[in-house]
Amino acid sequence: MPGTGAPRAARRRIWLVSGLVALAVIASSVTWLVVSRAEDREERLAANQRQLARACAGLLPAELGAFVPDDKPGVLDEFGTMLRPREESRALLDCTLSWGGGGDAWEPDARARVRAEAVLTRTTGPALDGSFGLPLPDSALGAVSTDDRLTGSAVSASLLADCPKGLTGRVRPSRDLLVTVDLPSAADDEYDVPRADRLLASRTAVRVADWVAKKQGCGGRPLKAGAAAPAKAAKLCSWLSPKALRLAPGEWKSDRNAATYSRRTGVCGGRLDDSSPAEELAVKAVGAQSWSGVLAGGAYDSHRGGSHVPVPGDRAEAGKPVTIQESGDDPLLALWARSRCAAGPTYHRVTVTPQIGFTDGPQSGTTVLEPRERRQLSRKARAVLDRYLVAPDGWPRRAHCRDTKVMGEVAQWRG
């Protein structure tokens, strides 16, 4: 029909313009939504970073910012008498900050925790393995360990420090401060945790200990100052001479020797190299360890739980043959003693491990220890203890131990 072309063209132009306007509105909305979400993420990230800086009395390291998410809020749980005065708590400080997880997740994506508490009587102290990585005075003891998580890994530091003027906030004062720190690591597993992450945990533990000591006014110089260089342990175990003690001849290697001197605990050990054959009942391994102060009770309780502490007057098997059953662990004889040393009441434990061959006959996997052989092992254990106690550079002398009393033996073999 004539004259219809122009209206149709006009309608097409209207539809086109309307479509372009709609597209522009949609694009604008999408852009606004993207910008809005980006701003929300930036605000969330900033809020989480502020939370990290304030949490746990500001004691968490800034390096944890790498774990702070921009899509979920951090979850903070903190308590303790030094965070909330007059609160009844075993801890001076106990604070956990975590990110992610929730719902059906087994654990958060990342978690940091610091805890400080006054030790009243006994505890299991950090391992004396040199893992702490920072110099400490001989009154302090620290160690670092690692662990796997579902995502990444974690690094933990423990630190036992001295507060000469005492800590308050418990039923009675204590001069022993125990700090534990758990931090996340981006390493794929515990064996790949870098040294920087381990040192970060150690530095955080020192920071917490110094903060608590300063706030409590409990005395002692700051650990971070590094004023007291650690005593060298090079000669701590030089007393352990296989030749002087008439142990199994051959090549010996050290076993768990202390890396530095600590007046809280010491450890020495030696073992015959596997390539060196030993005669029957020759001593092929020797160990000596001491625990002092609050570590003494914890160590004794730990061994008592396995029935590995002496029972007064129990020498029933010393005068008769004993059948020993092969169990997978080397049979050994332990000798215990107690003293008073620089850090307080102390337990000493020395062990001798004999070479024992088990039969292949009718009573497979057994051997018989005669009374004279048992007495021979007792003499070896006493010789090790005596030499350990009087060695000029050994732990007992360095720790000024006195009033030593022998407590008794423990035969750690399965009859």
GROMACS .gro file of C-alpha atoms in nm:
model
  415
    1MET     CA    1   0.000   0.000   0.000
    2PRO     CA    2   0.140   0.343  -0.085
    3GLY     CA    3   0.262   0.557   0.200
    4THR     CA    4   0.329   0.268   0.441
    5GLY     CA    5   0.714   0.268   0.397
    6ALA     CA    6   0.775   0.581   0.600
    7PRO     CA    7   0.574   0.470   0.911
    8ARG     CA    8   0.744   0.130   0.903
    9ALA     CA    9   1.088   0.291   0.889
   10ALA     CA   10   0.991   0.521   1.173
   11ARG     CA   11   0.876   0.226   1.385
   12ARG     CA   12   1.200   0.040   1.313
   13ARG     CA   13   1.396   0.344   1.426
   14ILE     CA   14   1.189   0.362   1.746
   15TRP     CA   15   1.247  -0.009   1.817
   16LEU     CA   16   1.617   0.031   1.749
   17VAL     CA   17   1.648   0.330   1.977
   18SER     CA   18   1.444   0.155   2.247
   19GLY     CA   19   1.666  -0.154   2.219
   20LEU     CA   20   1.981   0.052   2.243
   21VAL     CA   21   1.844   0.234   2.545
   22ALA     CA   22   1.754  -0.099   2.709
   23LEU     CA   23   2.099  -0.239   2.634
   24ALA     CA   24   2.255   0.073   2.777
   25VAL     CA   25   2.044   0.040   3.092
   26ILE     CA   26   2.137  -0.327   3.128
   27ALA     CA   27   2.506  -0.257   3.069
   28SER     CA   28   2.492   0.026   3.317
   29SER     CA   29   2.327  -0.200   3.574
   30VAL     CA   30   2.585  -0.473   3.522
   31THR     CA   31   2.866  -0.219   3.550
   32TRP     CA   32   2.711  -0.077   3.864
   33LEU     CA   33   2.673  -0.426   4.010
   34VAL     CA   34   3.036  -0.517   3.930
   35VAL     CA   35   3.164  -0.188   4.072
   36SER     CA   36   2.941  -0.227   4.377
   37ARG     CA   37   3.065  -0.580   4.442
   38ALA     CA   38   3.425  -0.468   4.396
   39GLU     CA   39   3.368  -0.189   4.646
   40ASP     CA   40   3.208  -0.438   4.886
   41ARG     CA   41   3.512  -0.663   4.856
   42GLU     CA   42   3.748  -0.373   4.916
   43GLU     CA   43   3.548  -0.271   5.221
   44ARG     CA   44   3.541  -0.629   5.350
   45LEU     CA   45   3.916  -0.668   5.296
   46ALA     CA   46   3.985  -0.338   5.473
   47ALA     CA   47   3.759  -0.439   5.764
   48ASN     CA   48   3.933  -0.777   5.795
   49GLN     CA   49   4.274  -0.612   5.789
   50ARG     CA   50   4.167  -0.372   6.064
   51GLN     CA   51   4.041  -0.669   6.262
   52LEU     CA   52   4.377  -0.846   6.220
   53ALA     CA   53   4.562  -0.538   6.345
   54ARG     CA   54   4.341  -0.502   6.656
   55ALA     CA   55   4.277  -0.865   6.749
   56CYS     CA   56   4.458  -1.039   7.033
   57ALA     CA   57   4.587  -0.712   7.180
   58GLY     CA   58   4.758  -0.640   6.848
   59LEU     CA   59   4.998  -0.932   6.891
   60LEU     CA   60   4.926  -1.116   6.564
   61PRO     CA   61   5.189  -1.058   6.294
   62ALA     CA   62   5.104  -0.829   6.003
   63GLU     CA   63   5.233  -1.099   5.766
   64LEU     CA   64   4.904  -1.283   5.816
   65GLY     CA   65   4.747  -1.023   5.589
   66ALA     CA   66   4.820  -1.265   5.304
   67PHE     CA   67   4.550  -1.496   5.445
   68VAL     CA   68   4.285  -1.226   5.499
   69PRO     CA   69   3.993  -1.281   5.254
   70ASP     CA   70   3.785  -1.011   5.083
   71ASP     CA   71   3.461  -1.207   5.072
   72LYS     CA   72   3.403  -1.328   5.429
   73PRO     CA   73   3.442  -1.167   5.771
   74GLY     CA   74   3.699  -1.296   6.017
   75VAL     CA   75   3.575  -1.484   6.324
   76LEU     CA   76   3.738  -1.365   6.646
   77ASP     CA   77   3.722  -1.552   6.977
   78GLU     CA   78   3.929  -1.401   7.257
   79PHE     CA   79   3.926  -1.421   7.634
   80GLY     CA   80   4.163  -1.430   7.932
   81THR     CA   81   4.232  -1.213   8.233
   82MET     CA   82   4.466  -0.985   8.040
   83LEU     CA   83   4.210  -0.925   7.765
   84ARG     CA   84   3.906  -0.906   7.989
   85PRO     CA   85   4.006  -0.801   8.342
   86ARG     CA   86   3.845  -0.980   8.635
   87GLU     CA   87   3.736  -1.262   8.406
   88GLU     CA   88   3.780  -1.606   8.558
   89SER     CA   89   4.006  -1.792   8.320
   90ARG     CA   90   4.298  -2.032   8.333
   91ALA     CA   91   4.462  -1.828   8.057
   92LEU     CA   92   4.613  -1.484   8.076
   93LEU     CA   93   4.551  -1.460   7.703
   94ASP     CA   94   4.369  -1.696   7.468
   95CYS     CA   95   4.277  -1.561   7.127
   96THR     CA   96   4.183  -1.722   6.795
   97LEU     CA   97   4.118  -1.543   6.465
   98SER     CA   98   4.000  -1.753   6.171
   99TRP     CA   99   3.884  -1.690   5.815
  100GLY     CA  100   3.663  -1.891   5.581
  101GLY     CA  101   3.520  -2.236   5.636
  102GLY     CA  102   3.187  -2.261   5.814
  103GLY     CA  103   2.887  -2.467   5.708
  104ASP     CA  104   2.995  -2.824   5.635
  105ALA     CA  105   3.366  -2.738   5.629
  106TRP     CA  106   3.584  -2.937   5.869
  107GLU     CA  107   3.808  -2.643   5.945
  108PRO     CA  108   3.851  -2.275   5.852
  109ASP     CA  109   4.056  -2.179   5.548
  110ALA     CA  110   4.316  -2.022   5.780
  111ARG     CA  111   4.346  -1.981   6.156
  112ALA     CA  112   4.581  -1.802   6.396
  113ARG     CA  113   4.591  -1.854   6.772
  114VAL     CA  114   4.799  -1.719   7.060
  115ARG     CA  115   4.777  -1.837   7.419
  116ALA     CA  116   4.966  -1.741   7.734
  117GLU     CA  117   4.919  -1.901   8.075
  118ALA     CA  118   5.090  -1.918   8.411
  119VAL     CA  119   5.214  -2.269   8.487
  120LEU     CA  120   5.143  -2.355   8.848
  121THR     CA  121   5.293  -2.698   8.906
  122ARG     CA  122   5.388  -2.907   8.606
  123THR     CA  123   5.382  -2.909   8.229
  124THR     CA  124   5.531  -3.085   7.930
  125GLY     CA  125   5.782  -2.839   7.794
  126PRO     CA  126   5.901  -2.765   7.441
  127ALA     CA  127   6.141  -3.012   7.284
  128LEU     CA  128   6.509  -2.937   7.326
  129ASP     CA  129   6.584  -2.980   6.956
  130GLY     CA  130   6.708  -2.639   6.842
  131SER     CA  131   6.402  -2.585   6.623
  132PHE     CA  132   6.308  -2.247   6.775
  133GLY     CA  133   6.562  -2.069   6.554
  134LEU     CA  134   6.607  -1.764   6.780
  135PRO     CA  135   6.857  -1.712   7.063
  136LEU     CA  136   6.707  -1.755   7.410
  137PRO     CA  137   6.855  -1.722   7.758
  138ASP     CA  138   6.910  -2.048   7.946
  139SER     CA  139   6.602  -1.969   8.158
  140ALA     CA  140   6.377  -1.999   7.851
  141LEU     CA  141   6.299  -2.296   7.630
  142GLY     CA  142   6.137  -2.289   7.286
  143ALA     CA  143   6.049  -2.522   6.999
  144VAL     CA  144   5.870  -2.509   6.664
  145SER     CA  145   5.669  -2.783   6.492
  146THR     CA  146   5.460  -2.811   6.174
  147ASP     CA  147   5.144  -2.994   6.077
  148ASP     CA  148   4.927  -3.064   5.773
  149ARG     CA  149   4.582  -2.913   5.721
  150LEU     CA  150   4.312  -2.990   5.465
  151THR     CA  151   4.432  -2.681   5.280
  152GLY     CA  152   4.792  -2.575   5.326
  153SER     CA  153   4.973  -2.637   5.653
  154ALA     CA  154   5.028  -2.487   5.997
  155VAL     CA  155   5.328  -2.397   6.210
  156SER     CA  156   5.329  -2.392   6.591
  157ALA     CA  157   5.573  -2.242   6.840
  158SER     CA  158   5.586  -2.307   7.214
  159LEU     CA  159   5.790  -2.103   7.460
  160LEU     CA  160   5.847  -2.150   7.832
  161ALA     CA  161   5.985  -1.832   7.990
  162ASP     CA  162   6.086  -1.718   8.337
  163CYS     CA  163   5.912  -1.442   8.534
  164PRO     CA  164   6.125  -1.391   8.847
  165LYS     CA  165   5.877  -1.157   9.020
  166GLY     CA  166   5.583  -1.385   8.951
  167LEU     CA  167   5.267  -1.382   8.742
  168THR     CA  168   4.929  -1.297   8.892
  169GLY     CA  169   4.572  -1.379   8.795
  170ARG     CA  170   4.566  -1.736   8.927
  171VAL     CA  171   4.500  -1.891   9.266
  172ARG     CA  172   4.865  -1.839   9.353
  173PRO     CA  173   5.162  -1.668   9.188
  174SER     CA  174   5.380  -1.849   8.936
  175ARG     CA  175   5.711  -1.757   8.780
  176ASP     CA  176   5.670  -1.983   8.476
  177LEU     CA  177   5.500  -1.846   8.164
  178LEU     CA  178   5.397  -2.082   7.884
  179VAL     CA  179   5.318  -1.929   7.543
  180THR     CA  180   5.184  -2.123   7.243
  181VAL     CA  181   5.134  -1.981   6.894
  182ASP     CA  182   4.964  -2.143   6.594
  183LEU     CA  183   4.989  -1.973   6.255
  184PRO     CA  184   4.880  -2.074   5.903
  185SER     CA  185   5.129  -2.145   5.626
  186ALA     CA  186   5.073  -2.151   5.252
  187ALA     CA  187   5.303  -2.450   5.209
  188ASP     CA  188   5.139  -2.755   5.053
  189ASP     CA  189   5.239  -2.983   5.342
  190GLU     CA  190   5.424  -2.974   5.672
  191TYR     CA  191   5.756  -3.075   5.518
  192ASP     CA  192   5.759  -2.774   5.286
  193VAL     CA  193   5.696  -2.506   5.550
  194PRO     CA  194   5.969  -2.245   5.483
  195ARG     CA  195   6.211  -2.124   5.747
  196ALA     CA  196   6.054  -1.777   5.727
  197ASP     CA  197   5.720  -1.916   5.848
  198ARG     CA  198   5.890  -2.100   6.135
  199LEU     CA  199   6.074  -1.788   6.241
  200LEU     CA  200   5.751  -1.588   6.221
  201ALA     CA  201   5.594  -1.826   6.474
  202SER     CA  202   5.901  -1.798   6.699
  203ARG     CA  203   5.906  -1.418   6.682
  204THR     CA  204   5.535  -1.405   6.760
  205ALA     CA  205   5.585  -1.628   7.066
  206VAL     CA  206   5.865  -1.399   7.188
  207ARG     CA  207   5.646  -1.094   7.125
  208VAL     CA  208   5.361  -1.243   7.328
  209ALA     CA  209   5.591  -1.345   7.614
  210ASP     CA  210   5.750  -1.000   7.632
  211TRP     CA  211   5.408  -0.829   7.620
  212VAL     CA  212   5.275  -1.042   7.905
  213ALA     CA  213   5.591  -0.996   8.113
  214LYS     CA  214   5.582  -0.619   8.068
  215LYS     CA  215   5.212  -0.589   8.147
  216GLN     CA  216   5.249  -0.814   8.451
  217GLY     CA  217   5.570  -0.649   8.569
  218CYS     CA  218   5.712  -0.992   8.641
  219GLY     CA  219   6.078  -0.904   8.588
  220GLY     CA  220   6.341  -1.034   8.352
  221ARG     CA  221   6.491  -0.875   8.043
  222PRO     CA  222   6.291  -0.882   7.717
  223LEU     CA  223   6.355  -1.199   7.519
  224LYS     CA  224   6.353  -1.009   7.190
  225ALA     CA  225   6.655  -0.807   7.303
  226GLY     CA  226   6.871  -1.116   7.266
  227ALA     CA  227   7.082  -0.986   7.555
  228ALA     CA  228   7.166  -1.330   7.685
  229ALA     CA  229   7.337  -1.545   7.424
  230PRO     CA  230   7.249  -1.914   7.456
  231ALA     CA  231   7.508  -2.130   7.626
  232LYS     CA  232   7.680  -2.360   7.380
  233ALA     CA  233   7.608  -2.730   7.409
  234ALA     CA  234   7.923  -2.856   7.241
  235LYS     CA  235   8.058  -3.014   7.563
  236LEU     CA  236   7.728  -3.097   7.732
  237CYS     CA  237   7.751  -3.457   7.617
  238SER     CA  238   8.127  -3.507   7.595
  239TRP     CA  239   8.105  -3.718   7.912
  240LEU     CA  240   7.932  -3.992   7.712
  241SER     CA  241   8.244  -4.189   7.617
  242PRO     CA  242   8.177  -4.550   7.509
  243LYS     CA  243   8.539  -4.638   7.584
  244ALA     CA  244   8.541  -4.489   7.935
  245LEU     CA  245   8.207  -4.650   8.017
  246ARG     CA  246   8.313  -4.983   7.862
  247LEU     CA  247   8.021  -4.996   7.625
  248ALA     CA  248   8.007  -5.199   7.303
  249PRO     CA  249   8.319  -5.129   7.094
  250GLY     CA  250   8.273  -4.978   6.749
  251GLU     CA  251   8.152  -4.660   6.583
  252TRP     CA  252   7.902  -4.461   6.791
  253LYS     CA  253   7.682  -4.171   6.686
  254SER     CA  254   7.501  -3.911   6.894
  255ASP     CA  255   7.129  -3.952   6.947
  256ARG     CA  256   6.899  -3.657   7.041
  257ASN     CA  257   7.177  -3.449   7.198
  258ALA     CA  258   7.072  -3.103   7.318
  259ALA     CA  259   7.147  -2.820   7.074
  260THR     CA  260   7.195  -2.562   7.353
  261TYR     CA  261   7.211  -2.557   7.732
  262SER     CA  262   6.888  -2.486   7.916
  263ARG     CA  263   6.869  -2.490   8.294
  264ARG     CA  264   6.520  -2.638   8.258
  265THR     CA  265   6.614  -2.961   8.083
  266GLY     CA  266   6.901  -3.146   7.921
  267VAL     CA  267   6.940  -3.457   7.708
  268CYS     CA  268   7.230  -3.668   7.578
  269GLY     CA  269   7.230  -3.994   7.392
  270GLY     CA  270   7.452  -4.226   7.192
  271ARG     CA  271   7.395  -4.534   6.983
  272LEU     CA  272   7.623  -4.792   6.825
  273ASP     CA  273   7.629  -4.763   6.448
  274ASP     CA  274   7.419  -5.034   6.286
  275SER     CA  275   7.718  -5.154   6.086
  276SER     CA  276   7.911  -5.232   6.406
  277PRO     CA  277   7.822  -5.576   6.548
  278ALA     CA  278   7.779  -5.602   6.925
  279GLU     CA  279   7.833  -5.900   7.152
  280GLU     CA  280   7.545  -6.044   7.349
  281LEU     CA  281   7.444  -5.813   7.640
  282ALA     CA  282   7.698  -5.546   7.538
  283VAL     CA  283   7.545  -5.200   7.585
  284LYS     CA  284   7.465  -5.065   7.237
  285ALA     CA  285   7.275  -4.747   7.332
  286VAL     CA  286   7.284  -4.503   7.623
  287GLY     CA  287   7.066  -4.206   7.714
  288ALA     CA  288   7.052  -3.944   7.989
  289GLN     CA  289   6.788  -3.679   8.045
  290SER     CA  290   6.702  -3.431   8.320
  291TRP     CA  291   6.386  -3.228   8.380
  292SER     CA  292   6.381  -2.942   8.628
  293GLY     CA  293   6.122  -2.713   8.785
  294VAL     CA  294   5.776  -2.731   8.628
  295LEU     CA  295   5.906  -2.978   8.369
  296ALA     CA  296   6.003  -3.234   8.634
  297GLY     CA  297   5.650  -3.327   8.739
  298GLY     CA  298   5.525  -3.340   8.381
  299ALA     CA  299   5.806  -3.575   8.275
  300TYR     CA  300   5.754  -3.801   8.576
  301ASP     CA  301   5.379  -3.819   8.515
  302SER     CA  302   5.437  -3.902   8.150
  303HIS     CA  303   5.661  -4.197   8.236
  304ARG     CA  304   5.438  -4.306   8.523
  305GLY     CA  305   5.151  -4.335   8.275
  306GLY     CA  306   5.347  -4.610   8.100
  307SER     CA  307   5.453  -4.775   8.429
  308HIS     CA  308   5.809  -4.658   8.360
  309VAL     CA  309   5.894  -4.509   8.699
  310PRO     CA  310   6.055  -4.699   8.986
  311VAL     CA  311   5.841  -4.860   9.255
  312PRO     CA  312   6.012  -4.839   9.598
  313GLY     CA  313   6.147  -5.175   9.709
  314ASP     CA  314   6.057  -5.346   9.379
  315ARG     CA  315   6.357  -5.561   9.287
  316ALA     CA  316   6.167  -5.892   9.273
  317GLU     CA  317   6.308  -5.997   8.938
  318ALA     CA  318   6.670  -5.903   9.018
  319GLY     CA  319   6.739  -6.236   9.192
  320LYS     CA  320   6.579  -6.481   8.951
  321PRO     CA  321   6.593  -6.557   8.576
  322VAL     CA  322   6.360  -6.345   8.364
  323THR     CA  323   6.220  -6.447   8.025
  324ILE     CA  324   6.209  -6.151   7.789
  325GLN     CA  325   5.962  -6.150   7.500
  326GLU     CA  326   6.060  -5.984   7.171
  327SER     CA  327   5.827  -5.688   7.120
  328GLY     CA  328   5.968  -5.467   6.846
  329ASP     CA  329   6.118  -5.217   7.091
  330ASP     CA  330   6.468  -5.260   7.227
  331PRO     CA  331   6.457  -5.384   7.589
  332LEU     CA  332   6.632  -5.135   7.818
  333LEU     CA  333   6.706  -5.068   8.183
  334ALA     CA  334   6.632  -4.720   8.323
  335LEU     CA  335   6.776  -4.574   8.643
  336TRP     CA  336   6.611  -4.272   8.808
  337ALA     CA  337   6.749  -4.013   9.051
  338ARG     CA  338   6.630  -3.682   9.192
  339SER     CA  339   6.813  -3.362   9.287
  340ARG     CA  340   6.766  -2.996   9.359
  341CYS     CA  341   6.906  -2.783   9.078
  342ALA     CA  342   6.905  -2.419   8.962
  343ALA     CA  343   6.549  -2.437   8.828
  344GLY     CA  344   6.410  -2.635   9.122
  345PRO     CA  345   6.335  -3.003   9.199
  346THR     CA  346   6.477  -3.224   8.924
  347TYR     CA  347   6.444  -3.578   8.796
  348HIS     CA  348   6.730  -3.755   8.614
  349ARG     CA  349   6.683  -4.067   8.406
  350VAL     CA  350   6.960  -4.270   8.242
  351THR     CA  351   6.906  -4.576   8.023
  352VAL     CA  352   7.122  -4.860   7.893
  353THR     CA  353   7.012  -5.078   7.602
  354PRO     CA  354   7.183  -5.419   7.575
  355GLN     CA  355   7.231  -5.627   7.265
  356ILE     CA  356   6.990  -5.919   7.299
  357GLY     CA  357   6.951  -6.211   7.060
  358PHE     CA  358   6.614  -6.385   7.058
  359THR     CA  359   6.576  -6.760   6.996
  360ASP     CA  360   6.430  -6.927   6.689
  361GLY     CA  361   6.344  -7.252   6.869
  362PRO     CA  362   6.028  -7.376   7.040
  363GLN     CA  363   5.998  -7.051   7.237
  364SER     CA  364   6.057  -6.832   6.936
  365GLY     CA  365   6.121  -6.463   7.004
  366THR     CA  366   6.231  -6.502   7.366
  367THR     CA  367   6.550  -6.494   7.569
  368VAL     CA  368   6.632  -6.557   7.933
  369LEU     CA  369   6.814  -6.295   8.138
  370GLU     CA  370   7.005  -6.452   8.425
  371PRO     CA  371   7.045  -6.276   8.764
  372ARG     CA  372   7.416  -6.211   8.710
  373GLU     CA  373   7.339  -6.056   8.369
  374ARG     CA  374   7.076  -5.832   8.526
  375ARG     CA  375   7.327  -5.723   8.790
  376GLN     CA  376   7.576  -5.649   8.514
  377LEU     CA  377   7.324  -5.417   8.346
  378SER     CA  378   7.251  -5.250   8.681
  379ARG     CA  379   7.622  -5.175   8.724
  380LYS     CA  380   7.636  -5.029   8.372
  381ALA     CA  381   7.336  -4.804   8.440
  382ARG     CA  382   7.486  -4.682   8.770
  383ALA     CA  383   7.818  -4.611   8.599
  384VAL     CA  384   7.640  -4.398   8.339
  385LEU     CA  385   7.449  -4.206   8.608
  386ASP     CA  386   7.762  -4.145   8.817
  387ARG     CA  387   7.961  -4.019   8.522
  388TYR     CA  388   7.668  -3.798   8.407
  389LEU     CA  389   7.630  -3.637   8.750
  390VAL     CA  390   7.996  -3.541   8.797
  391ALA     CA  391   8.097  -3.445   8.443
  392PRO     CA  392   8.240  -3.087   8.464
  393ASP     CA  393   8.062  -2.974   8.146
  394GLY     CA  394   7.757  -3.198   8.184
  395TRP     CA  395   7.406  -3.074   8.251
  396PRO     CA  396   7.388  -3.158   8.628
  397ARG     CA  397   7.705  -2.961   8.705
  398ARG     CA  398   7.601  -2.667   8.487
  399ALA     CA  399   7.261  -2.664   8.657
  400HIS     CA  400   7.426  -2.671   9.005
  401CYS     CA  401   7.249  -2.990   9.111
  402ARG     CA  402   7.287  -3.107   9.470
  403ASP     CA  403   7.135  -3.347   9.724
  404THR     CA  404   7.104  -3.621   9.463
  405LYS     CA  405   6.929  -3.942   9.566
  406VAL     CA  406   6.898  -4.257   9.353
  407MET     CA  407   6.532  -4.359   9.327
  408GLY     CA  408   6.555  -4.702   9.164
  409GLU     CA  409   6.549  -4.900   8.842
  410VAL     CA  410   6.282  -4.974   8.584
  411ALA     CA  411   6.322  -5.277   8.357
  412GLN     CA  412   6.148  -5.183   8.033
  413TRP     CA  413   6.109  -5.523   7.876
  414ARG     CA  414   5.817  -5.751   7.835
  415GLY     CA  415   5.835  -6.066   8.043
   0.00000   0.00000   0.00000
